[in-house]
Amino acid sequence: MRFILSILALLGMTGAATAQLGHAEPWQLGLPEAASPLMHDVIAFNNLVFWIIVVITLFVLGLLIWVMVRYNERANPKPAKFSHNTLVEVLWTGIPVLILVVIAIPSFKLLYASDKVDDAEMTLKVTGYQWYWGYEYPDHGGFSFEALMKQDSELKGDELRLLTTDNVVVLPVGTKIQVLVTAADVGHSWALPAAGMKVDGWPGRVNHMHIYFEKPGTYYGQCSELCGQNHGFMPIMIKAVSKDEFAAWVKEAQQRFGAVTPAVQVARATVN
C-alpha cells in the first residue's frame, strides 16, 4: 500500500517538496524547497525531464502491450515477412533527436547560469578537511573558523542529528555571494541542495560558484564526494539572515574568531 501511495505522490509532484528550512523530511519526494533563483531553474528543468521520461515510458509500455496482443502467435499463426519501413525508421531517428534538443537547450542554459558569477558582493571561501569544513570571510576582515558536526550528546532542543554544526555559517539574503571551494587533503564536495549548489574541492585547485538566498532560513547540506571513513559526518549548516543581522554578526565574529589585519591579508595574497 505504501508503495502505491508513493508512486501516486511521485506522479503528482510539482517539483517543490515540503522540506522546511532546507532539510529533508520523512517520506519526502522530489527536490528540496528552492531558496535561490538557481534552484528554481533546477526544479523547472527537473520537472521538464521528469514528464518527458513519463511520456516515453508510457509510450514504450503501450507499444509493448500492443505488439504482444496484436502480433502474438495465436493472433498471427502465419507470421508476415518484412524487414524495412521507411517511415518508422525516420520517426525513430528524428523524434529522439528532437527530444534531445528540447532537453539540451535548457540544460546548457542552466549549466551556464550555475557557473556564471557576475558582480559578486562578497566572497566565502570553503576548505574541506578530513572530516569537517573550514570557512573564511576575506571581505570582512579575513576571519576564519571550522565547523564540526555536533555529536548526539551535544544536541539541544530541535537541533538536527548529523546536520548540526558547532559553528554556523551566516550569510546575508538578497546578496550575490561568490563561493570559492578547495580542499586541504583529499577531494571533497560542498553541496547545498536548497541553493542548487554542488562544488567539488580538490587540493591545489579552487573552484567557484555563486549563492543568492531569496529568504531567511537555516539550510543544510553534506559532503557529496567520498572522502574517507567519516565522509557522512561533515555536514554543512548555513543561516541566511537579513543584511543588518549579518553586519551585526560580522562584528561579533571578528572579535570571536579574530579578524586579520590588512598587512597580514597582503602577505597572504603575496604568498598565494
Backbone as JSON, one array per atom type, in Angstrom:
{
  "sequence": "MRFILSILALLGMTGAATAQLGHAEPWQLGLPEAASPLMHDVIAFNNLVFWIIVVITLFVLGLLIWVMVRYNERANPKPAKFSHNTLVEVLWTGIPVLILVVIAIPSFKLLYASDKVDDAEMTLKVTGYQWYWGYEYPDHGGFSFEALMKQDSELKGDELRLLTTDNVVVLPVGTKIQVLVTAADVGHSWALPAAGMKVDGWPGRVNHMHIYFEKPGTYYGQCSELCGQNHGFMPIMIKAVSKDEFAAWVKEAQQRFGAVTPAVQVARATVN",
  "N": [[0.82, -1.21, 0.0], [1.9, 1.24, 0.83], [3.83, 1.52, -1.12], [2.26, 1.93, -3.42], [0.99, 4.36, -2.76], [3.25, 6.01, -2.67], [4.06, 5.97, -5.35], [1.85, 7.23, -6.56], [2.02, 9.76, -5.37], [4.47, 10.57, -6.38], [3.93, 10.78, -9.13], [2.24, 12.9, -9.04], [3.69, 15.04, -8.19], [4.93, 18.41, -8.02], [7.43, 19.34, -8.04], [8.31, 21.06, -6.05], [9.25, 20.36, -2.97], [8.11, 19.47, 0.38], [9.96, 20.2, 2.2], [11.22, 21.88, 5.05], [13.08, 24.74, 5.86], [15.23, 23.85, 4.41], [16.02, 21.16, 4.82], [15.71, 17.57, 4.57], [12.59, 15.79, 4.77], [10.77, 13.14, 6.45], [9.62, 10.61, 4.24], [9.7, 12.31, 2.11], [9.28, 13.41, -1.22], [10.73, 14.3, -4.33], [12.58, 17.35, -5.06], [14.43, 19.55, -2.79], [12.84, 22.4, -1.21], [13.1, 25.41, -2.98], [15.62, 27.84, -2.43], [16.92, 29.75, -3.78], [17.33, 31.61, -6.89], [18.68, 30.0, -8.76], [18.12, 27.4, -7.9], [15.39, 27.31, -8.38], [15.43, 27.22, -11.16], [16.69, 24.76, -11.48], [14.75, 23.01, -10.44], [12.66, 23.48, -12.25], [13.83, 22.49, -14.61], [14.22, 19.84, -13.86], [11.55, 19.01, -13.59], [10.67, 19.24, -16.25], [12.27, 17.27, -17.58], [11.45, 15.05, -16.13], [8.7, 14.7, -16.85], [8.98, 14.27, -19.56], [10.29, 11.83, -19.49], [8.24, 10.3, -18.32], [6.26, 10.34, -20.35], [7.65, 9.03, -22.44], [8.11, 6.53, -21.24], [5.47, 5.57, -20.82], [4.63, 5.49, -23.48], [6.37, 3.53, -24.6], [5.65, 1.35, -23.0], [2.93, 1.05, -23.74], [3.32, 0.47, -26.45], [4.68, -1.98, -26.29], [2.7, -3.59, -25.09], [0.72, -3.47, -27.08], [2.05, -4.72, -29.23], [2.43, -7.28, -28.14], [-0.23, -8.15, -27.88], [-1.35, -7.8, -30.45], [0.4, -9.08, -32.19], [0.92, -11.69, -31.36], [1.4, -15.31, -31.25], [-1.05, -16.68, -31.43], [-2.79, -14.79, -32.55], [-1.56, -14.39, -34.95], [-0.96, -16.87, -36.62], [0.43, -17.45, -38.9], [3.28, -16.0, -39.57], [4.12, -12.74, -40.83], [6.46, -11.63, -43.34], [8.74, -9.18, -43.42], [11.14, -6.52, -43.65], [11.84, -3.8, -43.61], [10.78, -0.41, -42.97], [10.3, 2.61, -44.11], [9.12, 5.0, -43.1], [8.78, 4.45, -40.34], [11.47, 4.11, -39.57], [12.51, 6.67, -40.07], [11.01, 8.14, -38.21], [11.77, 6.94, -35.72], [14.32, 7.78, -35.59], [14.31, 10.58, -35.93], [12.53, 11.66, -33.93], [13.71, 11.02, -31.33], [16.01, 12.66, -31.62], [14.87, 15.24, -31.67], [13.78, 15.27, -29.1], [16.12, 15.22, -27.55], [17.2, 17.7, -28.27], [15.27, 19.42, -27.18], [15.74, 18.91, -24.49], [18.43, 19.63, -24.28], [18.72, 22.44, -24.71], [17.58, 23.99, -22.41], [19.22, 22.73, -20.58], [21.89, 23.5, -21.18], [21.62, 26.24, -20.72], [21.13, 26.24, -17.95], [23.5, 25.11, -17.01], [25.31, 27.11, -17.74], [24.32, 29.24, -16.2], [24.81, 28.29, -13.62], [27.54, 28.43, -13.42], [28.25, 31.02, -13.85], [29.42, 34.0, -12.47], [28.66, 37.08, -11.62], [29.4, 40.39, -10.72], [29.85, 39.96, -7.89], [29.02, 40.49, -4.51], [30.18, 39.77, -2.17], [32.55, 37.39, -0.79], [32.85, 33.97, 0.04], [35.03, 31.69, 1.35], [35.61, 28.25, 1.17], [36.96, 25.42, 2.67], [37.7, 22.03, 2.48], [38.26, 19.49, 4.85], [39.53, 16.43, 6.3], [37.6, 15.41, 8.85], [35.73, 17.76, 8.22], [34.58, 21.15, 7.76], [36.17, 24.18, 6.75], [35.9, 27.72, 7.01], [36.18, 30.95, 5.54], [36.08, 34.5, 5.58], [36.98, 36.61, 3.46], [36.35, 39.23, 2.69], [35.54, 40.53, 4.91], [37.35, 41.17, 6.94], [38.79, 38.88, 6.97], [38.5, 36.82, 8.84], [38.32, 33.47, 10.12], [36.99, 30.13, 10.6], [36.33, 26.8, 11.87], [33.89, 24.28, 11.16], [32.42, 21.78, 12.8], [30.67, 18.68, 13.02], [28.05, 18.34, 15.38], [28.0, 16.12, 18.09], [25.73, 13.5, 19.15], [25.27, 13.76, 21.89], [25.65, 16.44, 22.27], [23.61, 17.85, 21.14], [20.9, 20.18, 21.21], [17.56, 21.02, 22.09], [15.61, 21.35, 19.21], [17.62, 20.73, 17.4], [19.13, 19.27, 14.54], [20.05, 15.92, 14.08], [23.16, 14.75, 12.84], [23.32, 16.84, 11.08], [23.7, 19.29, 12.26], [26.05, 21.8, 13.13], [28.88, 22.88, 15.13], [29.8, 25.51, 14.8], [28.12, 27.98, 13.0], [27.63, 28.87, 9.63], [27.05, 32.08, 8.57], [25.18, 34.02, 6.36], [24.16, 36.75, 4.23], [20.84, 37.53, 3.04], [19.48, 38.26, -0.24], [21.84, 38.95, -1.55], [24.58, 38.82, -3.76], [26.69, 36.24, -3.68], [29.9, 35.0, -3.91], [31.26, 31.81, -3.93], [34.12, 30.18, -3.05], [35.74, 27.16, -3.41], [37.83, 24.71, -2.05], [40.25, 22.17, -1.09], [42.09, 20.59, 1.57], [43.3, 18.15, 1.86], [42.12, 15.6, 0.71], [39.78, 14.88, -1.98], [36.76, 16.72, -1.73], [33.27, 17.67, -1.61], [31.26, 20.41, -1.7], [28.03, 20.7, -1.0], [24.88, 22.14, -1.31], [21.75, 21.63, -1.36], [19.28, 23.18, -1.32], [20.02, 25.59, -2.38], [20.81, 24.92, -4.86], [23.43, 24.16, -5.26], [26.55, 22.5, -5.81], [29.73, 21.91, -5.42], [32.87, 20.76, -6.26], [35.8, 20.26, -4.32], [39.28, 20.33, -4.48], [42.63, 19.51, -3.51], [45.03, 22.06, -4.03], [43.6, 23.32, -6.0], [41.1, 25.71, -6.9], [37.7, 25.97, -7.04], [34.66, 27.59, -8.14], [31.44, 29.02, -7.38], [28.13, 30.44, -7.17], [25.92, 31.96, -4.74], [22.64, 33.02, -4.01], [20.55, 33.94, -1.73], [17.1, 33.93, -1.34], [15.36, 34.19, 0.79], [15.24, 34.38, 4.4], [16.5, 31.78, 6.58], [17.44, 28.48, 7.78], [19.7, 26.41, 6.28], [20.71, 23.25, 5.01], [23.36, 20.96, 4.16], [25.61, 18.44, 2.84], [28.82, 16.79, 2.59], [29.51, 15.69, -0.65], [31.28, 14.05, -1.9], [33.06, 11.1, -1.91], [35.12, 10.84, 0.7], [36.46, 9.43, 2.62], [36.44, 7.49, 5.71], [34.79, 8.92, 7.46], [33.11, 10.32, 5.85], [30.33, 10.71, 5.78], [29.85, 12.39, 7.88], [30.3, 15.14, 7.89], [28.69, 17.72, 7.89], [26.95, 20.56, 6.38], [25.95, 23.67, 7.46], [24.03, 26.43, 7.16], [23.03, 29.69, 7.94], [20.81, 31.93, 6.76], [20.36, 35.34, 6.86], [19.0, 38.67, 7.42], [20.47, 41.63, 5.94], [21.2, 43.54, 7.85], [21.26, 42.0, 10.2], [23.31, 40.3, 9.47], [25.5, 42.08, 9.3], [25.74, 42.78, 12.0], [26.39, 40.28, 13.05], [28.87, 39.85, 11.82], [30.53, 41.71, 13.12], [30.55, 40.63, 15.7], [31.66, 38.13, 15.1], [34.18, 38.81, 14.16], [35.45, 39.57, 16.48], [35.24, 37.23, 17.93], [36.48, 35.19, 16.38], [38.7, 36.45, 15.42], [39.75, 38.94, 13.47], [41.68, 39.44, 10.51], [44.47, 41.49, 10.05], [44.99, 44.21, 7.65], [47.68, 44.17, 6.74], [48.5, 41.53, 7.12], [46.71, 40.3, 5.41], [47.6, 41.21, 2.92], [50.12, 40.0, 2.92], [49.38, 37.31, 2.87], [48.12, 37.21, 0.37], [50.29, 37.71, -1.26], [51.89, 35.45, -0.82], [50.19, 33.43, -1.77]],
  "CA": [[0.0, 0.0, 0.0], [2.8, 2.4, 0.88], [4.48, 1.65, -2.42], [1.28, 2.52, -4.35], [0.83, 5.77, -2.39], [4.47, 6.71, -3.06], [4.03, 6.15, -6.8], [0.85, 8.25, -6.87], [2.56, 11.06, -4.97], [5.54, 10.91, -7.3], [3.33, 11.21, -10.39], [1.54, 14.16, -8.86], [4.53, 16.07, -7.61], [5.14, 19.62, -8.81], [8.85, 19.68, -8.0], [8.63, 21.76, -4.83], [9.0, 19.43, -1.87], [7.62, 20.1, 1.59], [11.05, 20.38, 3.14], [11.24, 23.16, 5.73], [14.39, 25.22, 6.22], [16.29, 23.27, 3.61], [16.44, 19.8, 5.14], [14.75, 16.57, 4.1], [11.54, 15.34, 5.67], [10.41, 11.73, 6.24], [8.76, 10.31, 3.09], [9.72, 13.41, 1.15], [9.53, 13.09, -2.62], [11.08, 15.49, -5.09], [13.75, 18.13, -4.67], [14.17, 20.45, -1.66], [12.25, 23.7, -1.49], [14.12, 26.31, -3.54], [15.99, 29.02, -1.64], [17.66, 30.66, -4.65], [16.87, 31.56, -8.28], [19.29, 28.86, -9.45], [17.39, 26.18, -7.55], [14.12, 27.36, -9.11], [15.72, 26.74, -12.51], [16.98, 23.32, -11.38], [13.47, 22.32, -10.26], [11.93, 23.56, -13.52], [14.46, 21.57, -15.55], [13.91, 18.5, -13.37], [10.16, 18.7, -13.93], [10.61, 19.05, -17.69], [12.84, 15.96, -17.92], [10.62, 14.02, -15.5], [7.5, 14.42, -17.63], [9.42, 13.66, -20.83], [10.53, 10.42, -19.19], [6.94, 9.66, -18.1], [5.62, 10.14, -21.66], [8.39, 7.99, -23.16], [7.87, 5.24, -20.58], [4.11, 5.14, -21.12], [4.56, 5.15, -24.9], [7.04, 2.25, -24.81], [4.82, 0.34, -22.37], [1.78, 0.83, -24.62], [3.78, -0.18, -27.67], [4.96, -3.38, -25.97], [1.42, -4.28, -24.89], [0.07, -3.58, -28.4], [2.77, -5.73, -30.01], [2.17, -8.6, -27.57], [-1.61, -8.53, -28.15], [-1.64, -7.8, -31.89], [1.28, -9.94, -33.0], [1.31, -12.95, -30.71], [1.28, -16.49, -32.12], [-2.45, -17.05, -31.64], [-3.4, -13.82, -33.46], [-0.86, -14.47, -36.23], [-0.35, -18.2, -36.74], [1.35, -17.43, -40.04], [3.96, -14.71, -39.45], [4.47, -11.99, -42.04], [7.89, -11.46, -43.55], [9.17, -7.89, -43.96], [12.36, -6.11, -42.93], [12.07, -2.35, -43.57], [9.67, 0.53, -43.07], [11.0, 3.9, -44.18], [8.5, 5.99, -42.2], [9.11, 4.1, -38.95], [12.89, 4.36, -39.34], [12.69, 8.12, -39.98], [10.44, 8.61, -36.95], [12.51, 6.54, -34.53], [15.58, 8.53, -35.59], [14.06, 12.02, -35.8], [11.88, 12.03, -32.67], [14.71, 11.11, -30.24], [16.86, 13.84, -31.82], [14.1, 16.4, -31.22], [13.69, 15.21, -27.63], [17.42, 15.62, -27.02], [17.32, 19.15, -28.47], [14.4, 20.05, -26.18], [16.41, 18.78, -23.19], [19.75, 20.26, -24.3], [18.68, 23.91, -24.64], [17.55, 24.46, -21.01], [20.35, 22.16, -19.84], [23.04, 24.38, -21.38], [21.33, 27.5, -20.02], [21.3, 26.0, -16.53], [24.93, 24.91, -16.79], [25.95, 28.43, -17.82], [23.89, 30.04, -15.05], [25.43, 27.78, -12.4], [28.97, 28.75, -13.4], [28.44, 32.45, -14.06], [29.48, 34.82, -11.26], [28.75, 38.48, -12.03], [29.22, 41.45, -9.72], [29.72, 39.39, -6.55], [29.07, 41.5, -3.45], [31.06, 39.26, -1.12], [33.14, 36.08, -1.08], [33.0, 32.99, 1.11], [35.98, 30.63, 0.98], [35.32, 26.99, 1.85], [38.04, 24.43, 2.56], [37.33, 20.73, 3.01], [39.26, 18.73, 5.6], [39.04, 15.15, 6.81], [36.34, 15.43, 8.12], [34.99, 18.95, 8.63], [34.73, 22.26, 6.82], [36.73, 25.44, 7.22], [35.3, 28.85, 6.31], [36.9, 32.23, 5.65], [35.38, 35.66, 5.05], [38.07, 37.52, 3.06], [35.88, 40.62, 2.51], [35.07, 41.05, 6.19], [38.43, 41.09, 7.9], [39.56, 37.66, 6.78], [38.4, 35.86, 9.94], [38.02, 32.11, 9.67], [36.65, 29.19, 11.65], [35.99, 25.45, 11.42], [32.56, 23.84, 11.54], [32.4, 20.33, 13.02], [29.35, 18.14, 13.34], [27.76, 18.11, 16.78], [27.7, 14.75, 18.47], [24.38, 13.34, 19.68], [25.22, 14.25, 23.28], [25.77, 17.89, 22.27], [22.43, 18.45, 20.52], [19.97, 20.86, 22.12], [16.27, 21.37, 21.53], [15.22, 20.72, 17.94], [18.76, 20.63, 16.5], [19.04, 18.06, 13.73], [21.15, 14.96, 14.18], [24.02, 14.56, 11.67], [23.3, 18.03, 10.22], [24.0, 20.49, 13.04], [27.47, 22.04, 13.35], [29.14, 23.71, 16.3], [29.83, 26.9, 14.31], [27.18, 28.12, 11.9], [27.97, 29.84, 8.6], [26.0, 33.09, 8.45], [25.26, 34.75, 5.1], [23.02, 37.66, 4.06], [19.89, 37.3, 1.95], [19.46, 39.33, -1.23], [23.23, 39.33, -1.81], [25.31, 37.94, -4.67], [27.82, 35.7, -2.92], [30.78, 34.08, -4.61], [31.77, 30.76, -3.06], [35.34, 29.54, -3.52], [35.82, 25.86, -2.74], [39.07, 23.95, -2.24], [40.43, 21.13, -0.08], [43.43, 20.58, 2.15], [43.86, 16.81, 1.94], [41.58, 14.77, -0.37], [38.65, 15.51, -2.64], [35.5, 16.91, -1.03], [32.28, 18.35, -2.44], [30.4, 21.25, -0.87], [26.73, 20.62, -1.64], [23.79, 22.78, -0.59], [20.65, 21.39, -2.3], [18.27, 24.23, -1.39], [20.55, 26.68, -3.19], [21.19, 24.4, -6.17], [24.9, 24.18, -5.33], [27.39, 21.34, -5.55], [31.04, 22.31, -5.93], [33.97, 19.9, -5.84], [37.01, 20.9, -3.82], [40.45, 19.46, -4.59], [43.87, 20.17, -3.06], [45.77, 22.77, -5.05], [42.71, 23.89, -7.01], [39.97, 26.46, -6.36], [36.51, 26.06, -7.89], [33.78, 28.65, -7.66], [30.02, 29.04, -7.72], [27.51, 31.59, -6.51], [24.69, 31.77, -3.98], [21.81, 34.2, -3.79], [19.43, 33.5, -0.92], [15.91, 34.75, -1.5], [14.64, 34.38, 2.05], [15.98, 33.89, 5.57], [16.24, 30.41, 7.0], [18.6, 27.64, 8.03], [19.78, 25.45, 5.17], [21.66, 22.18, 5.32], [23.95, 20.17, 3.09], [26.62, 17.48, 3.29], [29.86, 16.49, 1.61], [28.99, 14.78, -1.67], [32.4, 13.36, -2.53], [33.53, 10.08, -0.98], [36.41, 11.38, 1.14], [37.05, 8.61, 3.67], [35.54, 6.76, 6.6], [33.83, 9.83, 8.09], [32.51, 11.11, 4.78], [28.94, 11.02, 6.08], [29.75, 13.14, 9.13], [30.8, 16.52, 7.75], [27.55, 18.46, 7.35], [27.01, 21.99, 6.08], [24.84, 24.35, 8.11], [24.1, 27.85, 6.82], [21.92, 30.51, 8.39], [20.63, 33.13, 5.94], [19.73, 36.39, 7.68], [18.93, 39.98, 6.77], [21.78, 42.29, 5.84], [21.51, 44.18, 9.14], [21.66, 40.94, 11.13], [24.63, 39.81, 9.04], [26.5, 43.08, 9.7], [25.94, 42.65, 13.44], [27.09, 39.02, 13.28], [30.26, 40.01, 11.39], [31.27, 42.4, 14.2], [30.75, 39.67, 16.77], [32.55, 37.07, 14.62], [35.54, 39.34, 14.08], [36.02, 39.51, 17.82], [35.28, 35.85, 18.39], [37.42, 34.37, 15.61], [39.91, 37.22, 15.15], [39.89, 39.49, 12.13], [43.06, 39.53, 10.03], [44.83, 42.87, 9.72], [45.29, 44.4, 6.22], [49.05, 43.78, 6.42], [48.54, 40.07, 7.03], [45.98, 39.94, 4.2], [48.51, 41.46, 1.8], [51.15, 38.96, 2.96], [48.76, 36.07, 2.41], [47.91, 37.31, -1.07], [51.61, 37.63, -1.9], [52.33, 34.06, -0.75], [49.34, 32.63, -2.64]],
  "C": [[0.86, 1.26, 0.0], [3.47, 2.64, -0.47], [3.55, 2.34, -3.41], [1.1, 4.0, -4.05], [2.05, 6.59, -2.79], [4.49, 6.98, -4.55], [3.04, 7.24, -7.19], [1.35, 9.64, -6.5], [3.66, 11.52, -5.91], [4.99, 11.42, -8.61], [2.66, 12.57, -10.25], [2.4, 15.28, -8.33], [4.71, 17.23, -8.57], [6.59, 20.05, -8.78], [9.24, 20.4, -6.74], [8.26, 20.88, -3.65], [8.54, 20.2, -0.63], [8.71, 20.33, 2.62], [11.03, 21.78, 3.74], [12.67, 23.49, 6.1], [15.51, 24.41, 5.56], [16.77, 21.91, 4.02], [15.34, 18.82, 4.74], [13.77, 16.2, 5.2], [11.27, 13.85, 5.43], [9.4, 11.58, 5.11], [8.71, 11.46, 2.09], [10.01, 12.89, -0.26], [9.87, 14.39, -3.35], [12.27, 16.2, -4.52], [13.41, 19.04, -3.49], [13.5, 21.74, -2.13], [13.34, 24.67, -1.92], [14.35, 27.51, -2.63], [16.72, 30.05, -2.49], [17.1, 30.58, -6.07], [17.43, 30.37, -9.04], [18.53, 27.58, -9.15], [16.02, 26.15, -8.19], [14.32, 26.83, -10.53], [16.0, 25.24, -12.51], [15.68, 22.53, -11.26], [12.68, 22.33, -11.56], [12.5, 22.58, -14.54], [14.18, 20.12, -15.15], [12.49, 18.1, -13.74], [9.99, 18.44, -15.43], [11.09, 17.66, -18.08], [11.98, 14.84, -17.33], [9.41, 13.68, -16.36], [7.83, 13.89, -19.02], [9.65, 12.17, -20.62], [9.21, 9.67, -18.99], [6.27, 9.36, -19.44], [6.32, 9.02, -22.43], [8.11, 6.62, -22.56], [6.48, 4.7, -20.89], [3.95, 4.74, -22.58], [5.19, 3.78, -25.16], [6.22, 1.11, -24.19], [3.6, 0.01, -23.24], [2.16, 0.12, -25.89], [4.06, -1.66, -27.43], [3.66, -4.18, -25.8], [0.72, -4.5, -26.23], [0.72, -4.68, -29.24], [2.46, -7.13, -29.47], [0.75, -9.08, -27.88], [-1.85, -8.72, -29.64], [-0.84, -8.83, -32.66], [1.73, -11.2, -32.27], [1.01, -14.12, -31.64], [-0.18, -16.86, -32.41], [-3.13, -16.09, -32.62], [-2.79, -13.9, -34.85], [-0.19, -15.83, -36.36], [0.63, -18.29, -37.9], [2.05, -16.07, -40.06], [4.26, -14.08, -40.8], [5.98, -11.83, -42.13], [8.15, -10.1, -44.2], [10.32, -7.4, -43.1], [12.54, -4.6, -42.82], [10.75, -1.6, -43.62], [10.27, 1.92, -42.98], [10.43, 4.91, -43.2], [8.87, 5.73, -40.75], [10.57, 4.42, -38.66], [13.2, 5.86, -39.26], [12.19, 8.64, -38.65], [11.29, 8.21, -35.75], [13.93, 7.12, -34.52], [15.33, 10.01, -35.29], [13.48, 12.43, -34.46], [12.87, 12.05, -31.5], [15.65, 12.31, -30.38], [16.15, 15.09, -31.34], [13.98, 16.44, -29.7], [15.01, 15.67, -27.0], [17.66, 17.12, -27.17], [16.5, 19.89, -27.43], [15.06, 20.0, -24.79], [17.7, 19.6, -23.16], [19.69, 21.76, -24.11], [18.58, 24.41, -23.2], [18.71, 23.91, -20.18], [21.58, 23.04, -19.96], [22.84, 25.71, -20.69], [21.57, 27.36, -18.52], [22.77, 25.82, -16.18], [25.67, 26.24, -16.8], [25.6, 29.28, -16.61], [24.57, 29.59, -13.76], [26.9, 28.16, -12.29], [29.24, 30.25, -13.49], [28.4, 33.2, -12.74], [29.71, 36.26, -11.69], [28.53, 39.41, -10.84], [28.98, 40.88, -8.32], [29.9, 40.47, -5.5], [29.93, 41.05, -2.28], [31.54, 37.87, -1.51], [33.18, 35.24, 0.18], [33.96, 31.92, 0.61], [35.72, 29.4, 1.83], [36.47, 26.03, 1.61], [37.59, 23.14, 3.22], [38.5, 20.05, 3.68], [38.67, 17.36, 5.93], [38.84, 15.28, 8.33], [35.49, 16.55, 8.7], [35.25, 20.03, 7.6], [35.36, 23.46, 7.51], [36.19, 26.58, 6.37], [36.1, 30.12, 6.57], [36.08, 33.31, 4.97], [36.41, 36.71, 4.65], [37.64, 38.98, 2.92], [35.45, 41.26, 3.82], [36.13, 40.88, 7.28], [39.22, 39.81, 7.82], [39.48, 36.68, 7.93], [37.97, 34.5, 9.4], [37.68, 31.23, 10.87], [36.37, 27.82, 11.02], [34.59, 25.1, 11.93], [32.54, 22.32, 11.6], [31.0, 19.88, 13.41], [29.2, 17.94, 14.85], [27.44, 16.64, 17.02], [26.3, 14.69, 19.09], [24.24, 13.92, 21.08], [25.26, 15.76, 23.36], [24.53, 18.6, 21.72], [21.5, 19.04, 21.57], [18.67, 21.15, 21.38], [15.94, 20.59, 20.27], [16.37, 20.66, 16.94], [18.77, 19.27, 15.82], [20.29, 17.19, 13.88], [21.85, 14.8, 12.84], [24.05, 15.78, 10.74], [23.7, 19.31, 10.94], [25.5, 20.59, 13.29], [27.68, 22.96, 14.55], [29.23, 25.19, 15.95], [28.97, 26.98, 13.05], [27.69, 29.18, 10.92], [26.79, 30.8, 8.43], [26.22, 33.88, 7.17], [24.02, 35.64, 4.95], [22.12, 37.25, 2.91], [19.96, 38.48, 0.98], [20.84, 39.83, -1.61], [23.87, 38.33, -2.76], [26.61, 37.5, -4.0], [28.6, 34.73, -3.79], [31.36, 33.09, -3.61], [32.99, 30.11, -3.72], [35.55, 28.27, -2.72], [37.14, 25.18, -3.08], [39.14, 22.89, -1.15], [41.88, 21.11, 0.37], [44.07, 19.2, 2.1], [43.42, 15.91, 0.78], [40.41, 15.5, -1.0], [37.42, 15.56, -1.75], [34.53, 17.58, -2.0], [31.3, 19.08, -1.54], [29.05, 21.38, -1.55], [25.66, 21.22, -0.75], [22.54, 22.71, -1.48], [19.66, 22.53, -2.42], [18.71, 25.41, -2.23], [20.97, 26.21, -4.58], [22.69, 24.32, -6.36], [25.5, 22.81, -5.07], [28.72, 21.61, -6.22], [32.11, 21.38, -5.38], [35.15, 20.73, -5.37], [38.17, 19.92, -3.84], [41.7, 20.21, -4.14], [44.6, 20.84, -4.23], [44.92, 23.39, -6.14], [41.54, 24.59, -6.32], [38.85, 26.5, -7.4], [35.56, 27.11, -7.32], [32.35, 28.42, -8.13], [29.41, 30.23, -6.99], [26.25, 31.18, -5.78], [23.95, 33.11, -3.93], [20.57, 33.72, -3.03], [18.26, 34.47, -1.06], [15.21, 35.06, -0.19], [15.47, 33.83, 3.21], [15.6, 32.45, 5.9], [17.55, 29.69, 7.29], [18.6, 26.52, 7.0], [20.93, 24.48, 5.42], [22.17, 21.49, 4.05], [24.96, 19.21, 3.68], [27.69, 17.34, 2.21], [29.32, 15.44, 0.65], [30.1, 14.11, -2.47], [32.96, 12.37, -1.52], [34.95, 10.41, -0.54], [37.03, 10.57, 2.29], [36.0, 8.07, 4.6], [34.5, 7.66, 7.27], [33.19, 10.76, 7.08], [31.09, 11.55, 5.12], [28.75, 11.88, 7.31], [30.41, 14.51, 9.04], [29.71, 17.38, 7.09], [27.86, 19.93, 7.09], [25.76, 22.62, 6.68], [24.99, 25.85, 7.88], [22.84, 28.55, 7.31], [21.88, 31.77, 7.54], [19.82, 34.14, 6.72], [19.66, 37.68, 6.88], [20.31, 40.63, 6.77], [22.17, 42.97, 7.15], [21.95, 43.14, 10.16], [23.04, 40.4, 10.77], [25.73, 40.78, 9.47], [26.79, 42.98, 11.2], [26.7, 41.37, 13.76], [28.57, 39.14, 12.9], [31.09, 40.68, 12.48], [31.55, 41.44, 15.35], [31.74, 38.59, 16.37], [33.99, 37.55, 14.52], [36.22, 39.31, 15.44], [36.19, 38.07, 18.29], [36.37, 35.04, 17.7], [38.69, 35.13, 15.24], [40.03, 37.67, 13.72], [41.37, 39.61, 11.77], [43.33, 40.96, 9.62], [45.13, 43.0, 8.23], [46.69, 43.95, 5.84], [49.17, 42.27, 6.25], [47.82, 39.6, 5.77], [46.85, 40.12, 2.97], [49.59, 40.38, 1.75], [50.61, 37.64, 2.46], [48.6, 36.08, 0.89], [49.22, 37.17, -1.82], [52.1, 36.18, -1.94], [51.53, 33.2, -1.72], [49.57, 32.95, -4.1]]
}
